[in-house]
Amino acid sequence: MKTTPATPEAITHAAAIIRSGGLVAFPTETVYGLGANALDPIAVARIFEAKNRPFFDPLIVHVANVGALDELVMGVDARAVALAAAFWPGPLTIVFPKQAVVPDIVTAGLSTVAIRLPAHPVARALIDEAHVPIAAPSANPFNYISPTRAAHVAAQLGGRVDMILDGGDCMVGVESTIVECAGPGTRILRHGGLPLEEIERVIGPLRDATVHRDAPIAPGQLPAHYSPRTRLAIVRDAHHPPAVSDAALLAFRTPPRSLRYAAVEVLSPSGDLREAAANLFSALHRLDEAGVAIIYAEAVPEEGLGRAIMDRLRRAAAK
Ligand code: TXA
Ligand code: MG
């Protein structure tokens, strides 16, 4: 796929793609990001599909100005205010307690959301013109090196994205530093483009939580972070075991006939894995609140986003 020089016209076009649920690869000062409308769960599901991630990993939400925080996060405390004032725009991501408007697929079911205000003029213009926050991981396939020029993205993900904006080489070239300001202590979760020393000069010593950061804070790494409280079992056929009154069904597609479960959630009426992935965490939340003894989850095909769905279901079932 061809890359497009990031002219003002191209950025306007890219913003329209984002607004209509598409994927745009764009430059930031750290690495190229693979962006989608952060408030549109199906658009975000396309990111996971394009990257071939084997499990859901929470994404960073990119904003164009500090005012955008008002609708996304709560509990912005003094530490976060100081960090934002000192380092935004720039290669720093801050993790905050999230508001309900942020879809579960963005945060992998966590109660926090990672926010970044990038310094790159193309990134800022894109977010500004899209009028929505943009969820974006690095624009590489899972397990590959992050892209720092548009051609990397074209080689690795070309064909899976709707547009690749070329803004030249990334200035920082490593991903943003991630600091969590969501609990009583401030923790550094990932070393990155903003040195620890600079951060500590502003807010004092940080707890180092980077040791296990090869493994991101995602449901796969911390099962306790996201498993339904309710017991869950995977079934190949929603008719077996037969429906009982204190069981719920998490169906992949619309069941062929009405089944006598206490509650039923359909992930995708037409059996579309992208739509199913976008709905998975929210559906599990609802069934967990249905007061049943067990959730039977119908197996989905293990291809595309189906692998991620089955990975999550197996972890939930293993609890
Ligand atoms: O520089 C960057 O940060 C680039 C550019 C595109 O902004 N993005 C990036 O995204 O590196 P990604 O998806 O490759 O890495 C995001 C990291 C992951 O390790 C993820 O686990 C962590 O951020 N993360 C996201 N949300 C989180 C949360 N709520 N709590 C803790 N960690 C979170
Ligand atoms: Mg990455």
Short mmCIF file of C-alpha atoms and ligand atoms in Angstrom, two decimals:
data_model
loop_
_atom_site.label_atom_id
_atom_site.label_comp_id
_atom_site.label_asym_id
_atom_site.label_seq_id
_atom_site.Cartn_x
_atom_site.Cartn_y
_atom_site.Cartn_z
CA MET A 1 0.00 0.00 0.00
CA LYS A 2 1.16 3.51 -0.80
CA THR A 3 1.86 6.07 1.88
CA THR A 4 0.38 9.56 1.63
CA PRO A 5 2.41 12.69 2.39
CA ALA A 6 0.80 14.40 5.38
CA THR A 7 -0.41 17.56 3.62
CA PRO A 8 -3.29 19.51 5.17
CA GLU A 9 -5.65 17.97 2.58
CA ALA A 10 -4.46 14.45 3.40
CA ILE A 11 -4.93 15.07 7.12
CA THR A 12 -8.48 16.27 6.50
CA HIS A 13 -9.17 13.09 4.52
CA ALA A 14 -7.60 10.95 7.26
CA ALA A 15 -9.77 12.63 9.90
CA ALA A 16 -12.87 11.74 7.86
CA ILE A 17 -11.70 8.10 7.71
CA ILE A 18 -11.31 8.05 11.51
CA ARG A 19 -14.77 9.55 11.99
CA SER A 20 -16.33 6.92 9.74
CA GLY A 21 -14.82 4.00 11.68
CA GLY A 22 -11.68 3.39 9.60
CA LEU A 23 -8.00 2.85 10.47
CA VAL A 24 -5.29 5.44 9.85
CA ALA A 25 -1.58 4.95 10.52
CA PHE A 26 -0.06 8.27 11.55
CA PRO A 27 3.24 9.63 12.82
CA THR A 28 3.81 10.60 16.42
CA GLU A 29 7.11 11.77 17.82
CA THR A 30 7.65 8.31 19.38
CA VAL A 31 6.56 5.71 16.82
CA TYR A 32 3.86 5.48 14.18
CA GLY A 33 0.48 4.68 15.63
CA LEU A 34 -2.41 2.69 14.19
CA GLY A 35 -5.41 4.86 15.01
CA ALA A 36 -9.17 4.47 15.26
CA ASN A 37 -11.99 6.41 16.92
CA ALA A 38 -11.51 5.51 20.60
CA LEU A 39 -15.23 5.86 21.28
CA ASP A 40 -16.25 3.34 18.57
CA PRO A 41 -15.76 -0.26 19.82
CA ILE A 42 -16.04 -1.83 16.38
CA ALA A 43 -13.46 0.53 14.90
CA VAL A 44 -11.16 -0.32 17.82
CA ALA A 45 -11.71 -4.04 17.23
CA ARG A 46 -10.30 -3.53 13.73
CA ILE A 47 -7.01 -2.42 15.31
CA PHE A 48 -6.64 -5.77 17.10
CA GLU A 49 -7.54 -7.59 13.91
CA ALA A 50 -5.01 -5.67 11.80
CA LYS A 51 -2.22 -6.20 14.34
CA ASN A 52 -2.99 -9.87 14.91
CA ARG A 53 -2.72 -9.53 18.66
CA PRO A 54 -3.28 -12.91 20.33
CA PHE A 55 -5.10 -11.32 23.24
CA PHE A 56 -6.60 -8.00 24.15
CA ASP A 57 -3.98 -5.53 25.30
CA PRO A 58 -5.18 -2.11 26.49
CA LEU A 59 -4.60 0.78 24.10
CA ILE A 60 -3.40 4.34 24.61
CA VAL A 61 -5.98 7.04 23.86
CA HIS A 62 -4.48 10.07 22.10
CA VAL A 63 -5.96 13.54 22.61
CA ALA A 64 -5.23 16.93 21.03
CA ASN A 65 -5.63 19.06 24.15
CA VAL A 66 -5.92 18.75 27.92
CA GLY A 67 -9.58 19.74 27.82
CA ALA A 68 -10.38 16.38 26.20
CA LEU A 69 -9.62 14.71 29.55
CA ASP A 70 -12.88 16.00 31.01
CA GLU A 71 -15.03 13.44 29.21
CA LEU A 72 -12.56 10.51 29.40
CA VAL A 73 -11.13 10.35 32.91
CA MET A 74 -11.96 11.15 36.51
CA GLY A 75 -9.86 11.87 39.54
CA VAL A 76 -7.14 13.98 37.92
CA ASP A 77 -4.99 14.58 40.98
CA ALA A 78 -2.11 16.97 41.67
CA ARG A 79 0.54 14.52 40.42
CA ALA A 80 -1.16 14.14 37.06
CA VAL A 81 -1.71 17.89 36.74
CA ALA A 82 1.98 18.48 37.39
CA LEU A 83 3.05 15.80 34.90
CA ALA A 84 0.74 17.08 32.19
CA ALA A 85 1.86 20.68 32.72
CA ALA A 86 5.51 19.71 32.54
CA PHE A 87 5.54 17.13 29.74
CA TRP A 88 2.49 17.44 27.51
CA PRO A 89 2.54 17.53 24.58
CA GLY A 90 5.26 14.89 24.55
CA PRO A 91 6.27 11.24 24.91
CA LEU A 92 4.51 10.63 28.21
CA THR A 93 1.41 8.49 28.73
CA ILE A 94 -0.55 8.92 31.95
CA VAL A 95 -2.90 6.22 33.28
CA PHE A 96 -6.05 7.59 34.93
CA PRO A 97 -9.26 6.10 36.35
CA LYS A 98 -11.61 6.02 33.37
CA GLN A 99 -15.11 7.25 32.74
CA ALA A 100 -17.81 4.92 31.40
CA VAL A 101 -17.70 6.50 27.93
CA VAL A 102 -14.38 4.75 27.24
CA PRO A 103 -15.28 1.35 25.72
CA ASP A 104 -14.10 -1.81 27.50
CA ILE A 105 -12.31 -2.99 24.36
CA VAL A 106 -9.99 0.04 24.60
CA THR A 107 -8.94 -0.77 28.17
CA ALA A 108 -9.21 -4.59 28.06
CA GLY A 109 -11.75 -4.40 30.84
CA LEU A 110 -9.52 -2.37 33.18
CA SER A 111 -11.01 0.49 35.21
CA THR A 112 -8.20 2.77 34.05
CA VAL A 113 -7.34 4.37 30.71
CA ALA A 114 -3.95 5.43 29.34
CA ILE A 115 -3.92 8.93 27.80
CA ARG A 116 -1.28 10.66 25.72
CA LEU A 117 -1.10 14.13 24.19
CA PRO A 118 1.46 13.72 21.41
CA ALA A 119 3.72 16.55 20.28
CA HIS A 120 3.91 15.63 16.60
CA PRO A 121 2.08 18.30 14.56
CA VAL A 122 0.56 15.72 12.20
CA ALA A 123 -0.81 13.66 15.08
CA ARG A 124 -2.25 16.73 16.76
CA ALA A 125 -3.84 18.04 13.57
CA LEU A 126 -5.37 14.63 12.87
CA ILE A 127 -6.91 14.27 16.34
CA ASP A 128 -8.07 17.87 16.29
CA GLU A 129 -9.80 17.53 12.92
CA ALA A 130 -11.31 14.13 13.74
CA HIS A 131 -13.05 15.71 16.78
CA VAL A 132 -12.73 12.36 18.60
CA PRO A 133 -10.00 10.87 20.78
CA ILE A 134 -7.87 8.36 18.83
CA ALA A 135 -6.96 4.95 20.28
CA ALA A 136 -3.63 3.86 18.84
CA PRO A 137 -1.07 1.17 19.57
CA SER A 138 2.22 1.17 17.73
CA ALA A 139 1.51 0.37 14.07
CA ASN A 140 3.30 -2.97 13.96
CA PRO A 141 2.04 -6.54 13.87
CA PHE A 142 2.23 -8.33 17.21
CA ASN A 143 5.83 -9.26 18.12
CA TYR A 144 7.39 -7.00 15.51
CA ILE A 145 9.50 -3.91 15.96
CA SER A 146 7.63 -0.62 16.23
CA PRO A 147 7.65 1.49 13.04
CA THR A 148 9.46 4.80 13.03
CA ARG A 149 8.86 5.67 9.38
CA ALA A 150 5.87 5.36 7.10
CA ALA A 151 7.54 2.74 4.91
CA HIS A 152 7.80 0.38 7.91
CA VAL A 153 4.06 0.56 8.30
CA ALA A 154 3.45 0.02 4.60
CA ALA A 155 5.68 -3.07 4.63
CA GLN A 156 4.18 -4.57 7.79
CA LEU A 157 0.52 -3.57 7.77
CA GLY A 158 -0.12 -2.22 4.27
CA GLY A 159 -3.44 -3.48 3.00
CA ARG A 160 -4.85 -3.76 6.52
CA VAL A 161 -5.23 -0.02 7.04
CA ASP A 162 -7.26 2.56 5.17
CA MET A 163 -4.52 5.19 4.97
CA ILE A 164 -0.88 5.65 5.99
CA LEU A 165 0.04 9.29 6.63
CA ASP A 166 3.72 9.95 5.99
CA GLY A 167 5.14 12.58 8.33
CA GLY A 168 8.78 11.57 8.00
CA ASP A 169 10.89 9.81 10.57
CA CYS A 170 9.76 9.79 14.20
CA MET A 171 11.78 12.11 16.36
CA VAL A 172 11.76 10.01 19.52
CA GLY A 173 11.72 6.56 18.02
CA VAL A 174 10.82 4.66 21.17
CA GLU A 175 7.39 4.42 22.68
CA SER A 176 6.17 6.83 25.33
CA THR A 177 6.98 6.44 29.00
CA ILE A 178 3.92 5.25 30.91
CA VAL A 179 3.16 6.51 34.42
CA GLU A 180 0.13 5.41 36.41
CA CYS A 181 -1.62 8.06 38.52
CA ALA A 182 -4.66 5.98 39.35
CA GLY A 183 -3.92 4.61 42.81
CA PRO A 184 -2.40 5.87 46.04
CA GLY A 185 1.16 5.57 44.68
CA THR A 186 2.57 6.79 41.38
CA ARG A 187 4.13 4.00 39.36
CA ILE A 188 6.18 3.88 36.21
CA LEU A 189 4.82 1.07 34.04
CA ARG A 190 7.04 1.40 30.98
CA HIS A 191 10.31 3.14 30.36
CA GLY A 192 10.14 5.14 27.16
CA GLY A 193 10.75 8.39 25.38
CA LEU A 194 10.65 10.57 28.50
CA PRO A 195 13.48 9.73 30.94
CA LEU A 196 12.61 8.72 34.49
CA GLU A 197 14.95 11.32 35.92
CA GLU A 198 13.02 14.15 34.30
CA ILE A 199 9.75 12.86 35.71
CA GLU A 200 11.16 12.42 39.21
CA ARG A 201 12.46 15.96 39.13
CA VAL A 202 8.84 17.13 38.87
CA ILE A 203 6.90 14.73 41.11
CA GLY A 204 9.54 13.00 43.20
CA PRO A 205 10.43 9.30 43.37
CA LEU A 206 8.27 6.81 41.45
CA ARG A 207 7.61 3.19 42.27
CA ASP A 208 9.17 1.02 39.57
CA ALA A 209 6.60 -1.36 38.12
CA THR A 210 8.45 -1.88 34.85
CA VAL A 211 10.04 -5.20 35.75
CA HIS A 212 7.26 -7.30 34.31
CA ARG A 213 6.33 -4.85 31.61
CA ASP A 214 7.30 -7.22 28.84
CA ALA A 215 3.93 -8.58 29.72
CA PRO A 216 1.45 -5.72 29.57
CA ILE A 217 -1.24 -5.21 32.12
CA ALA A 218 -3.87 -7.07 30.21
CA PRO A 219 -6.36 -9.76 31.14
CA GLY A 220 -3.96 -12.41 29.93
CA GLN A 221 -1.25 -11.35 32.35
CA LEU A 222 -3.39 -10.54 35.36
CA PRO A 223 -6.34 -12.92 35.32
CA ALA A 224 -7.75 -11.35 38.49
CA HIS A 225 -8.05 -8.06 36.62
CA TYR A 226 -10.62 -9.39 34.32
CA SER A 227 -12.55 -12.56 34.83
CA PRO A 228 -16.25 -12.64 35.50
CA ARG A 229 -17.09 -13.55 39.09
CA THR A 230 -19.53 -16.08 37.71
CA ARG A 231 -18.26 -19.53 36.70
CA LEU A 232 -17.84 -19.84 32.94
CA ALA A 233 -17.69 -22.92 30.74
CA ILE A 234 -17.05 -23.10 27.02
CA VAL A 235 -19.50 -25.18 25.01
CA ARG A 236 -19.35 -26.22 21.37
CA ASP A 237 -23.12 -26.30 21.00
CA ALA A 238 -25.52 -24.05 22.87
CA HIS A 239 -28.04 -26.93 23.16
CA HIS A 240 -25.67 -29.09 25.19
CA PRO A 241 -25.77 -29.01 28.09
CA PRO A 242 -29.49 -28.26 27.96
CA ALA A 243 -30.54 -24.85 29.13
CA VAL A 244 -31.32 -24.58 32.80
CA SER A 245 -32.96 -21.75 34.65
CA ASP A 246 -29.89 -20.55 36.53
CA ALA A 247 -27.54 -20.52 33.54
CA ALA A 248 -26.76 -17.78 31.04
CA LEU A 249 -25.64 -18.14 27.44
CA LEU A 250 -22.96 -16.07 25.75
CA ALA A 251 -23.84 -16.86 22.15
CA PHE A 252 -21.54 -16.13 19.22
CA ARG A 253 -24.38 -15.63 16.73
CA THR A 254 -28.18 -15.59 17.07
CA PRO A 255 -29.28 -19.07 18.27
CA PRO A 256 -31.43 -20.98 15.72
CA ARG A 257 -34.36 -21.21 18.10
CA SER A 258 -35.23 -19.77 21.47
CA LEU A 259 -33.38 -21.47 24.29
CA ARG A 260 -34.48 -21.41 27.91
CA TYR A 261 -31.50 -19.67 29.47
CA ALA A 262 -32.04 -17.12 32.23
CA ALA A 263 -30.10 -14.58 30.17
CA VAL A 264 -28.65 -14.55 26.67
CA GLU A 265 -26.12 -12.21 25.08
CA VAL A 266 -25.41 -12.46 21.36
CA LEU A 267 -21.93 -11.29 20.40
CA SER A 268 -22.71 -10.86 16.71
CA PRO A 269 -26.10 -11.75 15.18
CA SER A 270 -24.46 -12.49 11.80
CA GLY A 271 -21.40 -14.25 13.22
CA ASP A 272 -18.90 -11.49 12.47
CA LEU A 273 -15.77 -11.94 14.62
CA ARG A 274 -14.88 -8.25 14.58
CA GLU A 275 -18.26 -7.29 15.93
CA ALA A 276 -18.07 -10.16 18.43
CA ALA A 277 -14.72 -8.97 19.76
CA ALA A 278 -16.03 -5.44 20.11
CA ASN A 279 -18.93 -6.70 22.21
CA LEU A 280 -17.17 -9.40 24.27
CA PHE A 281 -16.21 -7.54 27.44
CA SER A 282 -19.45 -5.60 27.68
CA ALA A 283 -21.51 -8.77 27.18
CA LEU A 284 -19.54 -10.59 29.89
CA HIS A 285 -20.06 -7.66 32.25
CA ARG A 286 -23.82 -7.86 31.71
CA LEU A 287 -24.02 -11.64 32.14
CA ASP A 288 -21.88 -11.41 35.27
CA GLU A 289 -24.54 -9.13 36.70
CA ALA A 290 -27.42 -11.44 35.73
CA GLY A 291 -27.18 -13.42 38.98
CA VAL A 292 -26.79 -16.85 37.38
CA ALA A 293 -24.77 -19.83 38.64
CA ILE A 294 -22.88 -20.38 35.40
CA ILE A 295 -22.26 -18.74 32.04
CA TYR A 296 -22.04 -21.08 29.06
CA ALA A 297 -19.92 -19.43 26.37
CA GLU A 298 -20.31 -20.69 22.85
CA ALA A 299 -16.96 -21.39 21.16
CA VAL A 300 -16.13 -19.15 18.19
CA PRO A 301 -13.96 -20.02 15.17
CA GLU A 302 -10.28 -19.65 16.05
CA GLU A 303 -9.31 -17.34 13.22
CA GLY A 304 -8.81 -13.58 13.06
CA LEU A 305 -10.20 -11.97 16.19
CA GLY A 306 -11.67 -15.36 17.15
CA ARG A 307 -8.29 -16.32 18.59
CA ALA A 308 -8.39 -13.37 20.96
CA ILE A 309 -11.96 -14.14 21.94
CA MET A 310 -11.18 -17.81 22.65
CA ASP A 311 -8.03 -16.86 24.57
CA ARG A 312 -10.10 -14.64 26.84
CA LEU A 313 -12.84 -17.23 27.24
CA ARG A 314 -10.32 -19.94 28.16
CA ARG A 315 -8.77 -17.71 30.80
CA ALA A 316 -12.19 -16.96 32.21
CA ALA A 317 -13.05 -20.67 32.18
CA ALA A 318 -9.75 -21.63 33.85
CA LYS A 319 -10.42 -19.48 36.90
O1 TXA B 1 4.58 6.00 22.11
C1 TXA B 1 3.59 5.31 22.28
O2 TXA B 1 3.09 5.14 23.39
C2 TXA B 1 2.97 4.70 21.02
C3 TXA B 1 2.41 5.82 20.17
C4 TXA B 1 1.65 5.32 18.97
O3 TXA B 1 1.60 6.66 20.94
N1 TXA B 1 1.96 3.74 21.39
C5 TXA B 1 2.24 2.54 21.96
O4 TXA B 1 1.13 1.72 22.15
O5 TXA B 1 3.34 2.17 22.26
P1 TXA B 1 1.23 0.16 22.48
O6 TXA B 1 -0.16 -0.37 22.36
O7 TXA B 1 2.24 -0.48 21.62
O8 TXA B 1 1.65 0.12 23.98
C6 TXA B 1 0.71 0.55 24.93
C7 TXA B 1 1.10 0.09 26.30
C8 TXA B 1 0.91 -1.39 26.51
O9 TXA B 1 2.04 -1.95 27.16
C9 TXA B 1 -0.32 -1.45 27.39
O10 TXA B 1 -0.36 -2.58 28.20
C10 TXA B 1 -0.19 -0.16 28.18
O11 TXA B 1 0.27 0.75 27.23
N2 TXA B 1 -1.47 0.29 28.70
C11 TXA B 1 -2.52 0.78 28.00
N3 TXA B 1 -3.55 1.06 28.81
C12 TXA B 1 -3.15 0.77 30.05
C13 TXA B 1 -3.77 0.85 31.34
N4 TXA B 1 -5.02 1.27 31.50
N5 TXA B 1 -3.05 0.47 32.41
C14 TXA B 1 -1.75 0.04 32.26
N6 TXA B 1 -1.12 -0.08 31.08
C15 TXA B 1 -1.81 0.28 29.99
MG MG B 2 3.59 -1.69 20.86
#
